[in-house]
CSV table of C-alpha atoms and ligand atoms in Angstrom, one decimal:
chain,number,residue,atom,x,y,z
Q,1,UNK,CA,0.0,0.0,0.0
Q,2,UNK,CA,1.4,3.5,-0.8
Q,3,UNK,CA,2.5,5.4,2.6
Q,4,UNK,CA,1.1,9.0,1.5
Q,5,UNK,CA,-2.4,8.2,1.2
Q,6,UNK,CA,-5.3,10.8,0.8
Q,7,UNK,CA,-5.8,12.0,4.3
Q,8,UNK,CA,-9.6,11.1,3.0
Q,9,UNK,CA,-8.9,7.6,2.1
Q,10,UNK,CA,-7.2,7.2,5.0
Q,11,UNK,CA,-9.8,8.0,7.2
Q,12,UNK,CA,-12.4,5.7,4.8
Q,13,UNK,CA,-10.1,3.1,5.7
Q,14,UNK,CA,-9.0,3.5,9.3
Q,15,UNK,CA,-11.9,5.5,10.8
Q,16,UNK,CA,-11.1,6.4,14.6
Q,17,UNK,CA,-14.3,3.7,16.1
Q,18,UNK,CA,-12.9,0.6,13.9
Q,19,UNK,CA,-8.9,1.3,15.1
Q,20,UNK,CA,-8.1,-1.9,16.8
Q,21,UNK,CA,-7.8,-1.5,20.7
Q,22,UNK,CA,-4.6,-3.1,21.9
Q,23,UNK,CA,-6.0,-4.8,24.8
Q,24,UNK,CA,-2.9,-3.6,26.9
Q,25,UNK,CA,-3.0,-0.1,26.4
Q,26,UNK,CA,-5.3,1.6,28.9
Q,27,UNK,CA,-8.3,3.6,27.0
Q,28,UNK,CA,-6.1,6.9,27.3
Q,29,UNK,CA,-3.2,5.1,25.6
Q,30,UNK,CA,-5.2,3.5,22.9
Q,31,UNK,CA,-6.8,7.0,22.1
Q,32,UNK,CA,-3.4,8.7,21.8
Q,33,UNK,CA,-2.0,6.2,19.4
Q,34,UNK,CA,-5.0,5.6,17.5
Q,35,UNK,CA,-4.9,9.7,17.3
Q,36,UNK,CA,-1.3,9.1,16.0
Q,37,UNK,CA,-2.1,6.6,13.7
Q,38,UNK,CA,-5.3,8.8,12.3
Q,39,UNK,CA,-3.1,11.5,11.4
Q,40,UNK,CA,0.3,10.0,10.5
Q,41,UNK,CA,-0.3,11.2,6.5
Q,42,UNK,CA,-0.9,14.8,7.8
Q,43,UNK,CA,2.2,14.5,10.2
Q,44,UNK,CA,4.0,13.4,7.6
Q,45,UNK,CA,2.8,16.4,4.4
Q,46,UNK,CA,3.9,18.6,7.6
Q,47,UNK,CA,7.4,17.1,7.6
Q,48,UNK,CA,7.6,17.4,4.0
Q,49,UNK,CA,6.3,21.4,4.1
Q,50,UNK,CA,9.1,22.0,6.7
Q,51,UNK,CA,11.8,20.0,4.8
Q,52,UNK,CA,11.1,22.2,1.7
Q,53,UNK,CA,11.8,25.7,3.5
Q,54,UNK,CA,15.3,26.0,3.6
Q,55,UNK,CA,17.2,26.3,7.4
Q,56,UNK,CA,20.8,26.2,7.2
Q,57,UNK,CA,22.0,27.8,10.4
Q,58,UNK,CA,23.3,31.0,8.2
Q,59,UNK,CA,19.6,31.3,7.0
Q,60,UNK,CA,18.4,33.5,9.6
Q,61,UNK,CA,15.6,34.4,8.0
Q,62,UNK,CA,14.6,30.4,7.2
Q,63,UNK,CA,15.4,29.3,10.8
Q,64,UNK,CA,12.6,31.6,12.1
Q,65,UNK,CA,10.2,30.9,9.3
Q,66,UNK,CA,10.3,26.9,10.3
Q,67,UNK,CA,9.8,28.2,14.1
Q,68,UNK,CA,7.0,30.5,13.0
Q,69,UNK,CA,5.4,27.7,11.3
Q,70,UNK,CA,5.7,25.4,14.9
Q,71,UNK,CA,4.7,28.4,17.0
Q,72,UNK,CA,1.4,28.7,16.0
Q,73,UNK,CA,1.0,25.0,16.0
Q,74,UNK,CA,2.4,25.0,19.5
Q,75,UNK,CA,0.0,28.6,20.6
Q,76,UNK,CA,-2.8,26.4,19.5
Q,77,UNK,CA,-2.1,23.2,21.9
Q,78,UNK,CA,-2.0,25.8,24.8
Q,79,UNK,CA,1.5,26.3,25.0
Q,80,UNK,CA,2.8,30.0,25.5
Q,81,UNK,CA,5.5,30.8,23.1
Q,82,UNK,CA,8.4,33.0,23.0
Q,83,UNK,CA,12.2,34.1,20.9
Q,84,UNK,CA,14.4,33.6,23.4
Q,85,UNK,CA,17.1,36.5,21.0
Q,86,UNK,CA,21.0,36.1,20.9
Q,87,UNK,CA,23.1,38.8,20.7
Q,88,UNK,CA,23.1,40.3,17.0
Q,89,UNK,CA,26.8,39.9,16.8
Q,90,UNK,CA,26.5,36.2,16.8
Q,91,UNK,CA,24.3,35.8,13.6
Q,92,UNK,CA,22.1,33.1,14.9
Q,93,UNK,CA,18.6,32.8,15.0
Q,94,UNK,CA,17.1,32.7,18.4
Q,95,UNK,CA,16.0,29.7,20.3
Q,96,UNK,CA,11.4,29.1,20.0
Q,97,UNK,CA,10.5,28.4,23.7
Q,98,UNK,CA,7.0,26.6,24.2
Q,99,UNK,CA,6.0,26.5,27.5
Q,100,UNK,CA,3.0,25.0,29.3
Q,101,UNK,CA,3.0,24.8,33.2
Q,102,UNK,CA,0.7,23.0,35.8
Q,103,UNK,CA,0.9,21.0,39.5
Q,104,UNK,CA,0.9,17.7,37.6
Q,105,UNK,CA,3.8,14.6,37.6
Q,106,UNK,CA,7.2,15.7,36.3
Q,107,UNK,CA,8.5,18.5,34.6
Q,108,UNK,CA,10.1,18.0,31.4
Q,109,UNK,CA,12.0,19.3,28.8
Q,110,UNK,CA,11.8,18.4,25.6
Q,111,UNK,CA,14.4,19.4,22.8
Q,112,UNK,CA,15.0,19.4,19.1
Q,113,UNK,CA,16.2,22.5,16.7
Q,114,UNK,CA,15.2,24.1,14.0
Q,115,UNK,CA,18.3,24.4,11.9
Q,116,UNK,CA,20.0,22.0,9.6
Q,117,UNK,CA,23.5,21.6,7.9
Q,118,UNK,CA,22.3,22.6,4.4
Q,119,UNK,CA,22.5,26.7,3.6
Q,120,UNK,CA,20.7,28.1,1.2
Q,121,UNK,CA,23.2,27.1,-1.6
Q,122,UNK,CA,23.7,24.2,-1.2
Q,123,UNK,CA,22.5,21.2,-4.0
Q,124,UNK,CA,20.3,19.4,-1.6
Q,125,UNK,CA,17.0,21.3,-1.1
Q,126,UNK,CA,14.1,19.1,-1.6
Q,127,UNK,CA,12.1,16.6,0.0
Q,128,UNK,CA,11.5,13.3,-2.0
Q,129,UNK,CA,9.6,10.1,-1.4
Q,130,UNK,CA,9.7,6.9,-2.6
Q,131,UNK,CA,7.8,3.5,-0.2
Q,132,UNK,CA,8.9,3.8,3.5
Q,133,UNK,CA,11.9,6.5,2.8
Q,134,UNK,CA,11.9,9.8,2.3
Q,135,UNK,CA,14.9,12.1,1.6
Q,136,UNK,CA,15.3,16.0,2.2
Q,137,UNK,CA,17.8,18.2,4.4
Q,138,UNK,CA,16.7,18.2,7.9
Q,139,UNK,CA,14.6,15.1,6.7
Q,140,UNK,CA,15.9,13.6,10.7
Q,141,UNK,CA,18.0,16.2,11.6
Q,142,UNK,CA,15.5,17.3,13.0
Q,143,UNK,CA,12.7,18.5,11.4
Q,144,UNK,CA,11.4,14.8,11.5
Q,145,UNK,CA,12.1,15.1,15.7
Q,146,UNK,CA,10.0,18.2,15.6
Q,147,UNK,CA,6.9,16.6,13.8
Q,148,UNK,CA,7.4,13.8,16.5
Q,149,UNK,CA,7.6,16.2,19.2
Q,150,UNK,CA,4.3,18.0,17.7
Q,151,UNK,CA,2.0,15.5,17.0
Q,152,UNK,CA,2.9,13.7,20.5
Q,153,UNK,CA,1.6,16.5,22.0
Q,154,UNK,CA,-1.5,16.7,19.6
Q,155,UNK,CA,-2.2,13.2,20.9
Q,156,UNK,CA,-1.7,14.2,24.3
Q,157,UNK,CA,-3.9,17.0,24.4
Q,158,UNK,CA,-6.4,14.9,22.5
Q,159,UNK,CA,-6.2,12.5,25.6
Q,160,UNK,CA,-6.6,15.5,27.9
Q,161,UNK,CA,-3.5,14.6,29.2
Q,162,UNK,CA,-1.9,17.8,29.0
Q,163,UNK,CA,-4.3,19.8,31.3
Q,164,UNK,CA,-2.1,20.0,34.3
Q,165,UNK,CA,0.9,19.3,33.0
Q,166,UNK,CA,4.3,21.0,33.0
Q,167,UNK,CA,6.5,21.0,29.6
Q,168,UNK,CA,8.6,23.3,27.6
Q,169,UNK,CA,9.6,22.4,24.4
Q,170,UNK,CA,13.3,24.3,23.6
Q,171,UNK,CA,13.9,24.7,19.5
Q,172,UNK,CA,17.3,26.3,19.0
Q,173,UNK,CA,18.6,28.0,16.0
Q,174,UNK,CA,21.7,27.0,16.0
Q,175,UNK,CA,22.3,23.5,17.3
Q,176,UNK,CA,24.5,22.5,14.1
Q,177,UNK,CA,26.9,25.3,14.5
Q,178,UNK,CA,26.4,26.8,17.8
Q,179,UNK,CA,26.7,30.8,18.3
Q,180,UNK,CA,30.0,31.5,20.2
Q,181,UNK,CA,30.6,31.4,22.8
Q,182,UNK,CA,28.0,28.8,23.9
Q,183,UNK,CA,28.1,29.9,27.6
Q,184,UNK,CA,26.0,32.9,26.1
Q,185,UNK,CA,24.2,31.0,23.1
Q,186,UNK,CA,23.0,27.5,25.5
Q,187,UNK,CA,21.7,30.2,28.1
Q,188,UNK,CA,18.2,30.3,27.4
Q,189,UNK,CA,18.7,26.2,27.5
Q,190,UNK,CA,20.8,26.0,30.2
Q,191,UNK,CA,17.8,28.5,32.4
Q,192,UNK,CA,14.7,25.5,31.1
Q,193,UNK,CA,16.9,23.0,32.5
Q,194,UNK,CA,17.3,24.3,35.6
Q,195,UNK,CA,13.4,23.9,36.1
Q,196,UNK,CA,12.9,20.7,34.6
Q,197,UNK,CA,13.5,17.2,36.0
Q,198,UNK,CA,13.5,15.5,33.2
Q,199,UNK,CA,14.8,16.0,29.2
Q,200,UNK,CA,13.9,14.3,26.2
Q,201,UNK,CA,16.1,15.0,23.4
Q,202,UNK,CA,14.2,14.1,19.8
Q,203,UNK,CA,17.6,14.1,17.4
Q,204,UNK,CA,17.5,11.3,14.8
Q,205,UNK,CA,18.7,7.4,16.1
Q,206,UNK,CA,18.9,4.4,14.7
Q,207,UNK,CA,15.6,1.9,14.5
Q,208,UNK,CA,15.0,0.9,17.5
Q,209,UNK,CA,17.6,2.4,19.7
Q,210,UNK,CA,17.6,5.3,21.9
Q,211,UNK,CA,20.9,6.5,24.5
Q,212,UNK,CA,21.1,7.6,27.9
Q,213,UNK,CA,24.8,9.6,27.6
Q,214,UNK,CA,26.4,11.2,25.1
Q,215,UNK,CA,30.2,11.8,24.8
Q,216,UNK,CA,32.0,15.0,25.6
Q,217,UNK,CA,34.3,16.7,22.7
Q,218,UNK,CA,37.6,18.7,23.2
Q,219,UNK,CA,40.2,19.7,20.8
Q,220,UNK,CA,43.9,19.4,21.6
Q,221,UNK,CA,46.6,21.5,20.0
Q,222,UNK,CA,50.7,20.3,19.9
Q,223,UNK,CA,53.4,22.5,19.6
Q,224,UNK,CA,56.9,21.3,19.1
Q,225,UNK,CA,60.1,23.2,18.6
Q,226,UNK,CA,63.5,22.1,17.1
Q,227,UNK,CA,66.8,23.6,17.4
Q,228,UNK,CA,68.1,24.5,13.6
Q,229,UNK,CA,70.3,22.8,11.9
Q,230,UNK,CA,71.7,21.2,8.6
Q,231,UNK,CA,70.4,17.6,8.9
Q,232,UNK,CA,73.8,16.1,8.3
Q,233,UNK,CA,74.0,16.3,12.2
Q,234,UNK,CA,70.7,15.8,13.5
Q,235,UNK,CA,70.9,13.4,16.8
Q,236,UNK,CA,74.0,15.4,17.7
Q,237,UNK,CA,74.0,17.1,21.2
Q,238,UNK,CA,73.7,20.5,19.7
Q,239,UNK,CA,71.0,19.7,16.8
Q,240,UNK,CA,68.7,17.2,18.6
Q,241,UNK,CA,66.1,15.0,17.1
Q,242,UNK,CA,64.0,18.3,15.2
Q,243,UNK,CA,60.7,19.1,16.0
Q,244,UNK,CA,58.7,16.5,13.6
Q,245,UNK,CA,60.1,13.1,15.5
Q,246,UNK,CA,59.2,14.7,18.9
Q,247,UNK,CA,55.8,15.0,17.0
Q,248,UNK,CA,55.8,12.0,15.9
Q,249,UNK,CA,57.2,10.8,19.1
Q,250,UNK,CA,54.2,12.0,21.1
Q,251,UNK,CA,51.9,10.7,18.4
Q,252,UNK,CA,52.8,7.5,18.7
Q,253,UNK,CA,52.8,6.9,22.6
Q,254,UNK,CA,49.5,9.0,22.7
Q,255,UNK,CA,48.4,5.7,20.2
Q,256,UNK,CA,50.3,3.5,22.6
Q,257,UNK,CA,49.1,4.6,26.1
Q,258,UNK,CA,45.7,5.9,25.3
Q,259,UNK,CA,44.8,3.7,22.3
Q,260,UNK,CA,41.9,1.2,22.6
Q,261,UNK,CA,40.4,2.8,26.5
Q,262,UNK,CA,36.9,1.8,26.5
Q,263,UNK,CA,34.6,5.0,25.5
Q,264,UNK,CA,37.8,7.4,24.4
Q,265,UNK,CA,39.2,8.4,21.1
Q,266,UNK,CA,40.9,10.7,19.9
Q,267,UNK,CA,41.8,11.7,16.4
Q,268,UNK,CA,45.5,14.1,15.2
Q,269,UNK,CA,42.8,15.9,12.4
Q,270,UNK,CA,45.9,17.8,10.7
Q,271,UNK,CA,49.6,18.5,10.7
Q,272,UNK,CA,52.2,20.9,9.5
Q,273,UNK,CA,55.9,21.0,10.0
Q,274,UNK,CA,59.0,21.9,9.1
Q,275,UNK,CA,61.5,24.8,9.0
Q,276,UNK,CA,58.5,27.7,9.1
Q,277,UNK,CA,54.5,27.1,9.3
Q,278,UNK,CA,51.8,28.7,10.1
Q,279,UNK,CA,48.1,27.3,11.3
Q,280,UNK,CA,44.5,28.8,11.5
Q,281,UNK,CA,42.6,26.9,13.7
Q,282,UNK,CA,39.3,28.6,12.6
Q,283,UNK,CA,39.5,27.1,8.9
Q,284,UNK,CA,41.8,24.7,9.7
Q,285,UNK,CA,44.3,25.5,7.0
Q,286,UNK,CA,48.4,25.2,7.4
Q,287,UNK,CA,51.3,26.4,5.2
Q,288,UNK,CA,54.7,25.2,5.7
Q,289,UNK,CA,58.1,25.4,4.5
Q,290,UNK,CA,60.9,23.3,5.0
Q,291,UNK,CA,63.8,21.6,3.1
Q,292,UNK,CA,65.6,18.0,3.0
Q,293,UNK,CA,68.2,18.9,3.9
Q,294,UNK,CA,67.3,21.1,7.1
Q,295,UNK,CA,66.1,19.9,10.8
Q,296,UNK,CA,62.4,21.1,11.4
Q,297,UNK,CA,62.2,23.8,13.8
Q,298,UNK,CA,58.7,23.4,13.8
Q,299,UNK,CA,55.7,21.1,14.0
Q,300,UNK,CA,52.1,21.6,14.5
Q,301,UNK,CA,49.3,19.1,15.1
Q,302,UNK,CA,45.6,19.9,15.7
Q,303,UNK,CA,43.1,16.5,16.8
Q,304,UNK,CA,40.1,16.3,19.1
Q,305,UNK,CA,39.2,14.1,21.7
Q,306,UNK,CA,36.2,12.3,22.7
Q,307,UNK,CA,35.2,11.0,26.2
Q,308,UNK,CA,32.1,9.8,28.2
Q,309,UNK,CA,32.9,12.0,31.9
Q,310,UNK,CA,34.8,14.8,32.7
Q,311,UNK,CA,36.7,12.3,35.0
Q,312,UNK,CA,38.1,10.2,31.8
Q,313,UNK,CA,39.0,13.6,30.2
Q,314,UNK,CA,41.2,14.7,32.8
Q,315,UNK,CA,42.9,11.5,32.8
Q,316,UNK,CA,43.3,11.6,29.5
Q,317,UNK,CA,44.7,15.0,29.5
Q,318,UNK,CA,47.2,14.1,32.4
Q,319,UNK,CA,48.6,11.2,30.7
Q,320,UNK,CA,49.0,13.3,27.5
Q,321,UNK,CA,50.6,16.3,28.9
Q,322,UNK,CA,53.1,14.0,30.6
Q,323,UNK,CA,54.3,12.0,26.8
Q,324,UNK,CA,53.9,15.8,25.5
Q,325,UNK,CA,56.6,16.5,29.0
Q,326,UNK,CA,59.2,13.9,27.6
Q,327,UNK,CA,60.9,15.7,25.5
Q,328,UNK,CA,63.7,14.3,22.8
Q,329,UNK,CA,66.7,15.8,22.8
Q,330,UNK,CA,66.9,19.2,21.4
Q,331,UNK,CA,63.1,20.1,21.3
Q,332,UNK,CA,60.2,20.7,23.6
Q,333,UNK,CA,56.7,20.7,22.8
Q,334,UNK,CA,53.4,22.3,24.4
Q,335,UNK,CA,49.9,20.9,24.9
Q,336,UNK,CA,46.5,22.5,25.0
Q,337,UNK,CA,43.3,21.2,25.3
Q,338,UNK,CA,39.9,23.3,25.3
Q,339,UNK,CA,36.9,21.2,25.7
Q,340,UNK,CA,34.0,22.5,23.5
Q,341,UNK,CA,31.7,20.3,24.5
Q,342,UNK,CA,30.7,18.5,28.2
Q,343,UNK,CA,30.0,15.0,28.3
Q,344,UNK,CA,26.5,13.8,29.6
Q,345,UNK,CA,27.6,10.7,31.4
Q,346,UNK,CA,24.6,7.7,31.7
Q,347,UNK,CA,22.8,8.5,35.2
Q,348,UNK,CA,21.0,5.3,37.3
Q,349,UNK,CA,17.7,7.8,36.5
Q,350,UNK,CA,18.2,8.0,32.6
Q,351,UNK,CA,18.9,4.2,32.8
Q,352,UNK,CA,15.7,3.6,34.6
Q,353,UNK,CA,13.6,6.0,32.4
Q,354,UNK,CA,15.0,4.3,29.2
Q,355,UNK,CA,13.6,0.7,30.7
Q,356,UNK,CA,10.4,2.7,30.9
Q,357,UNK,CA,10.6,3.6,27.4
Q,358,UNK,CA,11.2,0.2,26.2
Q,359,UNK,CA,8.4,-1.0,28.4
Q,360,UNK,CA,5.9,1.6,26.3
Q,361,UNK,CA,7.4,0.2,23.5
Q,362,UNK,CA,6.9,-3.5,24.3
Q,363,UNK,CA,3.1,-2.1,25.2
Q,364,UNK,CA,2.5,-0.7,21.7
Q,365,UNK,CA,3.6,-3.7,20.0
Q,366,UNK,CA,7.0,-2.4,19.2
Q,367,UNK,CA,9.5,-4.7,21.0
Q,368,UNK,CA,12.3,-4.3,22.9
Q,369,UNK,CA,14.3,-0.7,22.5
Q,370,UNK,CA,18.4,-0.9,22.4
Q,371,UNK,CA,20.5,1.0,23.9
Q,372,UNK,CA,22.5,3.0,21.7
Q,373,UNK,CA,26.1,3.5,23.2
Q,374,UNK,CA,27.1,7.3,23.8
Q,375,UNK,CA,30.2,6.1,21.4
Q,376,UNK,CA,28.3,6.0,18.2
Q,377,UNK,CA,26.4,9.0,19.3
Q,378,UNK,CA,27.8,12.5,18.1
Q,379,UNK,CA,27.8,15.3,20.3
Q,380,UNK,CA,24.1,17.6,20.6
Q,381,UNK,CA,22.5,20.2,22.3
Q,382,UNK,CA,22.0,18.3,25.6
Q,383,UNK,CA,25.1,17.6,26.5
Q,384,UNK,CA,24.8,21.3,27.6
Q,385,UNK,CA,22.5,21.0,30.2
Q,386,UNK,CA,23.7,17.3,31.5
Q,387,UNK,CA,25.0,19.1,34.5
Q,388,UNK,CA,21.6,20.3,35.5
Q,389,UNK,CA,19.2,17.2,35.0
Q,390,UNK,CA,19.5,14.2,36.1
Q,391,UNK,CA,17.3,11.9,34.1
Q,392,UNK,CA,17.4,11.8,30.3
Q,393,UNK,CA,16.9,10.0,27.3
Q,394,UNK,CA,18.4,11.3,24.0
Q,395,UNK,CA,17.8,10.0,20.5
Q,396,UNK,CA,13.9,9.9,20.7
Q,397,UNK,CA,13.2,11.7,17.4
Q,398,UNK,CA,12.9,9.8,14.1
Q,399,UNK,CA,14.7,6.7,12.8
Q,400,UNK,CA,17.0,7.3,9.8
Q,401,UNK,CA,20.8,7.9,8.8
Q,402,UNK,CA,23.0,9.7,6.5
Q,403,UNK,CA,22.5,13.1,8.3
Q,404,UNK,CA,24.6,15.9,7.4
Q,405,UNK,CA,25.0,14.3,3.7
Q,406,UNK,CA,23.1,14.3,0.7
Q,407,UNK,CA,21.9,11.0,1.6
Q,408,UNK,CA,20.0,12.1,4.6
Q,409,UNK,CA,16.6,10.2,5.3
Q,410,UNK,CA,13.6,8.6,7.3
Q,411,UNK,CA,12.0,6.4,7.4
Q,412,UNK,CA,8.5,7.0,7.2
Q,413,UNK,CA,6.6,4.5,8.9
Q,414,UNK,CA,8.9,5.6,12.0
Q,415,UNK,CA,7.1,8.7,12.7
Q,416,UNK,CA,4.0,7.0,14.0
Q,417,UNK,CA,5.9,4.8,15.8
Q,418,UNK,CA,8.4,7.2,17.8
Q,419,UNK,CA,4.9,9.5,18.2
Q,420,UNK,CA,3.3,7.1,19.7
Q,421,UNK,CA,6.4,6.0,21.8
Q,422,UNK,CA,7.3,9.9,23.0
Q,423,UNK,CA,3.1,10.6,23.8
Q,424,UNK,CA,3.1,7.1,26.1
Q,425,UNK,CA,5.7,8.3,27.9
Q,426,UNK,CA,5.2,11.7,28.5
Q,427,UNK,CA,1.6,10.9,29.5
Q,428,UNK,CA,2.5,8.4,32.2
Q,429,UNK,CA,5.5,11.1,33.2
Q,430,UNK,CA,2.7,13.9,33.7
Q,431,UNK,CA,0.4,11.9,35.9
Q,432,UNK,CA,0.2,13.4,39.2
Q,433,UNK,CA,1.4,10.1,41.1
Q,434,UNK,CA,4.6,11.0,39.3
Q,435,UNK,CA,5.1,14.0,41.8
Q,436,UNK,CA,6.9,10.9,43.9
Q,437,UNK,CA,10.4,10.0,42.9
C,1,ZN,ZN1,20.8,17.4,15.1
């Protein structure tokens, strides 16, 4: 049967009274996901509407026009809406705040963002179909989160479930290339958090699969310096070893030493060397000059580092500032590190409210959910507020891959399912009785 149906035909076929009641679904449940699966042509033309306005982080303009198009969908559920503005000098668009609050169950935070990878020139602009997949910029990432964060509530509010509940719903501007510097930019995030108890973070994942951590990002920078010389007496006292074996010195027993822990990597991204260079972090671009027959004087390498707690980062960092330390003779070498992103480390809570998740899952009909190690997960907006909530569950938007590339896309029949997953939960979190840890 074609997916994109007539949303006539579709209600010829499935009306609301002849949707099958899954007998383990209380009669709220079954009305929310029978909503869901009502409307899951309409959720997904909305998808496609929002795919085909352009919002590359650079398109200002674009950004707000997707979040213009949610706020009124969001002012119509109840919600009270708001631009929560960066600093002009940032060229960002603001973050869309939709907030509802009552006495009810938990307080929760859900997340998403309205920007994607793809600006305004680039090749990949349209939304396309064809059976169960669909393909378009932002197709996951995450306009596809934002139709699931929508239309959960839809089916929430159609359960009169969200009467006297608390939520806010945070859509940045800028997740995919943050305004700098991101203590100012993951403010108005950083303030929801502090209210909430608990976040739900609707970026794309894998079928199936949802995380409870996600890994912390740093960049590192090695500086080595040589003593000049013709190369005809490099290893002498007075020449040394040159600046690019110390490099590769401290490459190797970073490899060595550091290689293979369980949850860190790190990566040397680029390197220059050699009599002269120069380096611009920013665009990532090097020049150097440097002969056969001279010792380098200088060598430059530039990597990042990944780690699941701020614990395994300083040890990390320790044990590389100390091969960085060991100097060959003749040279010496510096090490920075500037994290640019926190770790969100997997709490007992966010453990426990993923088995809850897979339990709504099982209820629906859907199976088991897998965890999906913070390792194959890429950094995100949440990571930012880890520090300040203690339960969460990232990777709840829809199921797909190839985000960030041309191959981007959904799959389809996933947005009912992950609706109905995300409006199960919330509901049960809401409930009064939920007050009690
Ligand atoms: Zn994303």
């Amino acid at each position: 049967m074609p997916i994109l149906k007539p949303l006539i035909l579709s209600s010829l076929l499935f009306p609301l009274s002849l949707l099958a009641n899954t007998p383990q679904l209380s009669a709220q449940e079954n009305l929310m996901s029978n909503y869901l699966a009502e409307r899951k042509n309409e959720q997904l033309l909305f998808l496609e509407k929002l795919v085909n306005i352009n919002s590359g982080t650079q398109n200002i303009e674009g950004v707000k026009k997707i979040g213009e198009i949610l706020q009124a969908e969001f002012e119509a559920l109840g919600f009270k809406t708001r631009w929560a503005e960066l600093p002009a000098g940032m060229q960002r668009a603001p973050t869309l705040i939709a907030e509802r609050k009552g006495s009810a169950g938990k307080k929760l935070l859900l997340i998403a963002h309205l920007d994607t990878v793809f600006q305004k020139d680039s090749p990949f602009q349209k939304f396309e179909q064809k059976g169960n997949i669909a393909t378009g910029p932002g197709v996951i990432d995450n306009k596809g989160g934002l139709v699931v964060i929508l239309y959960a509530l839809k089916a929430l509010q159609a359960a009169h479930a969200l009467d006297d509940a608390s939520i806010a719903v945070a859509m940045t501007g800028d997740e995919e290339n943050n305004g700098k510097p991101t203590s100012i930019s993951r403010q108005p995030l950083i303030e929801l958090a502090k209210q909430s108890d608990i976040a739900l973070d609707f970026e794309p994942t894998i079928r199936n699969h949802a995380s409870v951590g996600r890994r912390g990002t740093a960049h590192w920078l090695i500086e080595a310096k040589g003593n000049e010389g013709h190369s005809s007496i490099i290893f002498s006292k007075e020449a040394g070893d040159g600046a690019i074996f110390e490099t590769a010195r401290i490459l190797n027993q970073m490899r060595e030493k550091l290689g293979g822990e369980d949850g860190l990597t790190f990566n040397p991204g680029i390197i220059v060397g050699g009599t002269k260079t120069d380096y611009d972090k920013i665009s990532g671009r090097g020049n150097s000059f440097g002969r056969t027959n001279l010792i380098p004087q200088t060598a430059l390498v530039n990597g990042d580092i990944r780690y699941l707690t701020a614990a395994q980062r300083d040890l990390a960092k320790k044990k590389m500032e100390a091969i960085v330390g060991s100097n060959l003779p003749g040279t010496s070498a510096t090490f920075q590190l500037d994290e640019v992103l926190p770790p969100m480390p997997a709490t007992e809570k966010s453990l426990g409210l993923f088995k809850r998740y897979s339990q709504i899952s099982q209820k629906l009909g859907y199976g088991e959910m897998q965890l999906l190690p913070a390792n194959l997960r890429g950094g995100g907006d949440i990571s930012y507020i880890a520090p300040y909530v203690s339960t969460s569950l990232v990777g709840i938007g829809a199921h797909g891959s190839g985000e960030h590339s041309p191959q981007e896309h959904v799959e389809i029949d996933s947005l009912l399912m992950q609706s109905q997953r995300a409006a199960l939960l919330m509901q049960e979190l809401v409930q009064p009785r939920e007050k009690i840890d």
